Coordinates of C-alpha atoms in Angstrom, one line a residue:
Chain A
M1 CA 113.3 -17.6 -52.5
N2 CA 113.5 -17.0 -55.9
P3 CA 113.1 -12.2 -55.9
D4 CA 110.7 -12.4 -58.8
Y5 CA 108.2 -15.7 -57.1
L6 CA 108.2 -12.6 -54.0
H7 CA 107.2 -9.9 -56.1
G8 CA 105.1 -12.4 -59.0
F9 CA 103.0 -13.0 -55.7
F10 CA 102.6 -9.5 -54.4
G11 CA 101.9 -7.7 -57.7
G12 CA 98.7 -10.8 -58.1
C13 CA 97.9 -9.4 -54.8
L14 CA 97.2 -5.9 -56.1
I15 CA 96.1 -7.3 -59.2
G16 CA 93.4 -8.9 -56.8
G17 CA 93.0 -5.9 -54.4
G18 CA 92.4 -4.1 -57.6
S19 CA 89.5 -6.4 -58.8
L20 CA 87.9 -6.5 -55.9
L21 CA 87.9 -3.1 -55.3
A22 CA 85.9 -2.3 -58.9
L23 CA 83.7 -5.0 -58.6
I24 CA 82.4 -3.6 -55.2
V25 CA 82.3 0.0 -56.5
T26 CA 80.9 -0.5 -60.0
G27 CA 79.1 -4.2 -59.2
K28 CA 80.7 -5.1 -63.1
I29 CA 83.6 -8.2 -63.6
P30 CA 86.7 -6.1 -64.7
G31 CA 88.0 -8.3 -66.3
I32 CA 90.2 -6.1 -68.8
S33 CA 89.2 -7.9 -72.0
G34 CA 85.4 -7.0 -72.0
V35 CA 86.4 -3.5 -69.9
F36 CA 88.1 -2.8 -73.2
G37 CA 85.6 -4.4 -75.3
R38 CA 82.2 -2.7 -73.7
L39 CA 84.4 0.4 -74.9
L40 CA 84.5 -0.6 -79.2
K41 CA 80.5 -0.9 -79.0
P42 CA 78.7 1.8 -80.9
K43 CA 76.0 2.3 -78.4
Q44 CA 76.9 2.0 -74.6
N45 CA 76.0 3.0 -71.5
E46 CA 78.4 2.8 -68.6
T47 CA 81.4 4.0 -70.6
R48 CA 82.4 6.3 -68.1
W49 CA 84.2 4.3 -65.0
R50 CA 85.9 1.6 -67.6
F51 CA 87.4 4.4 -69.0
I52 CA 88.5 5.8 -65.6
F53 CA 89.6 2.2 -64.7
L54 CA 91.9 1.5 -67.8
L55 CA 93.6 4.9 -67.6
G56 CA 94.2 4.0 -63.4
L57 CA 95.7 0.8 -65.5
I58 CA 97.8 2.7 -67.5
A59 CA 99.1 4.8 -64.8
G60 CA 100.0 2.2 -62.2
A61 CA 102.5 0.9 -64.4
A62 CA 103.6 4.0 -65.5
L63 CA 104.3 4.9 -61.5
L64 CA 105.8 1.3 -61.4
F65 CA 108.3 1.9 -64.0
Q66 CA 109.3 5.2 -62.6
I67 CA 109.8 4.7 -59.3
S68 CA 110.8 0.6 -59.3
E69 CA 114.0 -0.9 -60.2
T70 CA 112.9 -4.3 -60.8
A71 CA 109.0 -3.3 -62.7
S72 CA 111.2 -2.9 -65.3
I73 CA 109.1 -3.1 -68.5
F74 CA 111.0 -5.4 -70.5
R75 CA 113.9 -7.3 -69.1
V76 CA 114.5 -9.3 -71.5
P77 CA 114.9 -8.6 -75.4
D78 CA 111.9 -9.4 -77.5
A79 CA 113.4 -11.4 -81.4
R80 CA 109.5 -11.0 -82.1
N81 CA 108.8 -8.7 -85.0
W82 CA 105.6 -6.0 -85.2
L83 CA 104.0 -8.3 -87.8
I84 CA 103.2 -11.1 -84.7
Y85 CA 102.6 -8.4 -82.3
A86 CA 99.8 -7.3 -85.5
L87 CA 98.4 -10.8 -85.1
A88 CA 99.0 -11.5 -81.8
G89 CA 97.0 -8.5 -80.8
I90 CA 94.5 -9.7 -83.4
I91 CA 94.0 -13.2 -82.4
V92 CA 93.9 -12.1 -78.6
G93 CA 91.0 -9.2 -79.3
F94 CA 88.7 -12.0 -81.4
G95 CA 89.8 -15.1 -79.0
T96 CA 88.7 -13.2 -75.1
R97 CA 85.8 -11.3 -76.5
L98 CA 84.3 -14.5 -78.4
G99 CA 85.6 -16.2 -75.0
G100 CA 83.8 -14.4 -72.5
G101 CA 87.3 -13.8 -70.2
C102 CA 91.0 -12.8 -70.4
T103 CA 93.5 -13.7 -67.2
S104 CA 91.5 -11.0 -65.2
G105 CA 87.7 -12.4 -66.4
H106 CA 88.1 -15.4 -66.6
G107 CA 92.1 -16.4 -64.3
V108 CA 91.6 -14.1 -61.7
C109 CA 87.4 -13.1 -61.0
G110 CA 85.8 -15.6 -62.4
M111 CA 87.7 -18.5 -61.1
G112 CA 87.5 -16.5 -57.8
M113 CA 83.7 -16.8 -57.8
G114 CA 83.6 -20.1 -58.7
A115 CA 82.5 -20.0 -61.6
R116 CA 83.0 -23.3 -63.1
D117 CA 83.4 -22.3 -66.7
S118 CA 86.0 -19.7 -66.0
M119 CA 88.1 -22.9 -64.2
V120 CA 87.7 -24.5 -68.3
A121 CA 88.8 -22.0 -69.8
T122 CA 91.0 -21.1 -67.9
V123 CA 92.7 -24.2 -68.5
V124 CA 92.0 -24.2 -72.2
F125 CA 93.9 -20.9 -73.5
M126 CA 96.9 -22.2 -71.4
A127 CA 97.4 -25.3 -72.9
A128 CA 96.5 -22.7 -75.9
G129 CA 99.5 -20.9 -75.1
M130 CA 101.6 -23.7 -74.1
F131 CA 101.4 -25.5 -77.8
T132 CA 101.9 -22.2 -79.2
V133 CA 104.7 -20.7 -77.8
T134 CA 106.5 -25.1 -77.3
I135 CA 106.1 -25.0 -81.2
F136 CA 107.0 -21.3 -82.1
R137 CA 110.1 -22.3 -80.3
L138 CA 110.5 -25.4 -82.1
L139 CA 110.0 -23.5 -85.4
T140 CA 112.2 -20.3 -84.9
S141 CA 115.2 -22.2 -82.4
Chain B
M1 CA 82.3 11.2 -58.3
K2 CA 83.4 9.7 -55.6
N3 CA 83.2 6.5 -57.3
G4 CA 85.6 7.4 -59.9
L5 CA 88.2 8.0 -57.9
L6 CA 87.7 4.7 -56.5
I7 CA 87.9 3.1 -59.1
F8 CA 90.7 5.1 -60.7
L9 CA 92.5 3.4 -57.5
A10 CA 90.9 0.4 -58.2
G11 CA 92.9 0.5 -62.1
A12 CA 96.3 1.7 -61.0
F13 CA 96.5 -1.5 -58.1
F14 CA 95.7 -3.5 -60.9
G15 CA 98.0 -1.4 -63.3
A16 CA 101.4 -1.7 -60.6
G17 CA 100.4 -5.1 -59.5
L18 CA 101.2 -6.6 -63.1
A19 CA 103.9 -4.0 -63.3
L20 CA 106.0 -5.8 -59.9
S21 CA 105.1 -8.8 -60.5
G22 CA 106.4 -8.9 -64.0
M23 CA 103.5 -9.6 -66.7
T24 CA 104.4 -6.5 -68.3
D25 CA 107.5 -8.2 -70.5
P26 CA 106.0 -10.8 -72.8
V27 CA 109.2 -12.6 -72.5
K28 CA 108.8 -13.4 -68.7
V29 CA 104.8 -14.5 -70.0
T30 CA 106.0 -16.2 -72.6
A31 CA 108.4 -17.5 -70.2
F32 CA 105.4 -18.9 -68.4
L33 CA 104.4 -20.9 -71.3
D34 CA 107.3 -22.3 -72.2
I35 CA 106.9 -25.5 -70.1
F36 CA 109.3 -27.3 -72.4
G37 CA 112.0 -24.9 -72.3
F38 CA 113.1 -23.0 -69.8
W39 CA 110.3 -23.0 -67.8
D40 CA 110.0 -19.6 -65.3
P41 CA 106.5 -20.4 -63.2
T42 CA 106.4 -16.0 -61.9
L43 CA 102.4 -16.2 -63.8
A44 CA 102.1 -18.8 -61.2
F45 CA 102.6 -17.2 -58.0
V46 CA 100.8 -14.0 -59.3
M47 CA 97.4 -16.0 -60.3
G48 CA 97.9 -17.1 -56.4
G49 CA 98.6 -14.0 -55.6
A50 CA 95.6 -12.5 -56.9
L51 CA 93.3 -15.1 -56.7
L52 CA 93.5 -15.8 -52.7
V53 CA 92.9 -11.9 -52.9
F54 CA 90.4 -11.3 -54.3
G55 CA 88.8 -15.0 -54.2
G56 CA 88.9 -14.3 -50.5
G57 CA 87.7 -10.7 -50.5
Y58 CA 84.9 -11.7 -52.3
F59 CA 84.2 -14.9 -50.4
L60 CA 84.0 -12.6 -47.5
L61 CA 82.4 -9.9 -48.1
R62 CA 79.8 -11.2 -51.1
G63 CA 76.8 -11.1 -48.1
T64 CA 77.2 -7.4 -46.5
L65 CA 77.9 -6.0 -49.5
Q66 CA 75.9 -8.1 -52.0
L67 CA 78.2 -8.9 -54.8
P68 CA 77.6 -10.0 -58.3
A69 CA 76.6 -13.7 -57.9
N70 CA 79.2 -16.2 -59.5
P71 CA 79.3 -15.7 -63.4
G72 CA 79.5 -19.2 -64.7
E73 CA 77.4 -19.8 -67.4
K74 CA 76.9 -23.6 -69.5
I75 CA 80.3 -24.4 -71.1
S76 CA 80.2 -23.7 -75.1
S77 CA 81.3 -23.8 -78.3
N78 CA 82.2 -20.2 -78.3
L79 CA 83.6 -19.8 -74.9
L80 CA 86.2 -23.1 -75.9
L81 CA 86.9 -21.6 -79.7
G82 CA 87.5 -18.1 -77.9
A83 CA 90.1 -19.5 -75.3
V84 CA 91.7 -21.5 -77.8
L85 CA 92.5 -18.7 -80.0
F86 CA 92.6 -16.5 -77.3
G87 CA 95.8 -18.9 -76.0
I88 CA 97.2 -18.8 -79.4
G89 CA 97.9 -15.2 -79.2
W90 CA 99.0 -15.0 -75.8
G91 CA 101.4 -17.8 -76.5
L92 CA 102.3 -15.7 -79.8
G93 CA 102.7 -12.3 -78.3
G94 CA 103.3 -13.4 -75.0
F95 CA 100.6 -10.1 -74.5
C96 CA 96.8 -10.2 -72.6
P97 CA 94.9 -8.2 -72.8
G98 CA 96.0 -6.2 -69.3
P99 CA 99.6 -5.6 -69.8
A100 CA 99.2 -4.5 -73.2
I101 CA 97.0 -1.8 -72.0
A102 CA 99.3 -1.3 -69.6
N103 CA 102.1 -0.8 -71.2
L104 CA 100.8 1.7 -73.3
G105 CA 101.8 4.6 -70.8
A106 CA 104.7 3.9 -71.2
L107 CA 104.5 4.7 -75.2
R108 CA 106.4 0.5 -75.8
I109 CA 106.1 0.5 -79.6
E110 CA 105.2 -3.2 -79.4
A111 CA 101.8 -1.9 -77.2
L112 CA 100.9 0.9 -79.7
I113 CA 100.7 -2.4 -82.6
F114 CA 99.2 -4.9 -80.2
V115 CA 96.5 -3.0 -79.0
P116 CA 95.2 -1.6 -82.3
A117 CA 95.0 -4.6 -83.6
M118 CA 93.2 -7.1 -80.5
A119 CA 90.5 -4.1 -80.8
V120 CA 90.1 -4.4 -84.5
G121 CA 90.6 -8.3 -83.4
M122 CA 87.0 -6.8 -80.8
I123 CA 85.2 -5.0 -83.5
L124 CA 85.1 -8.2 -85.5
V125 CA 84.1 -10.7 -83.4
Q126 CA 81.4 -8.4 -81.7
R127 CA 80.4 -8.1 -85.0
I128 CA 80.3 -10.9 -86.6
Y129 CA 78.5 -12.7 -83.7
R130 CA 76.4 -10.2 -82.4
I131 CA 77.7 -9.9 -78.7
D132 CA 75.4 -8.0 -76.1
G133 CA 76.5 -6.9 -73.0

């Protein structure tokens, strides 16, 4: 089997385990867009655990970038320019908070808890992503 | 304080999983979405592993630990519009929120641009739509 798939599966288990642990400790669904977005609101309780969770996320990734050869950050040169990242960032921020979740909140947590709206959201954002990548490739190649 | 450590660990598992799986690389994520091109199914294995552990753990433990109920809400136009927009942005940049934030520690310029832009998008939508909670 392709080692990428194996790393993907075990990495996924870690993502699921981390999400489950956060759910157990906080009693809140730890989707990243929700955790981050709520930190940006002016009046918000529970900023502490959200901040610590994201700090852990950055630290865990940084640790793995250091110790693992396979987890190099960008394995393939990326031809996209900064303007595309800025535009993509704005759209992702807007869309995830409007739609109530991202790949983790809907795709892992919501679907994992059996929420039907999360299944619909996941199918829709994956289809929209596939459509966009296909169009982008046709336009730029 | 004990909870703080556990939450830090939970985040660290999540971040380590993203890095191990290769999902911190936007090119690899884009390759999963490129179904008519050179398709890379790795992201499906990541989702499978995550759903297995999270979903399995949730259904095993929800009774004893009194975990929150299924959060499912009715499928609104905001949910659909938000998911479409998120998908477009995800396809454009190859970043969803978790991997973008995970790349901040490595000081990748792409993440240093993407994450503040994402914050702007979130603040905008939270104001316009008065998203509470």
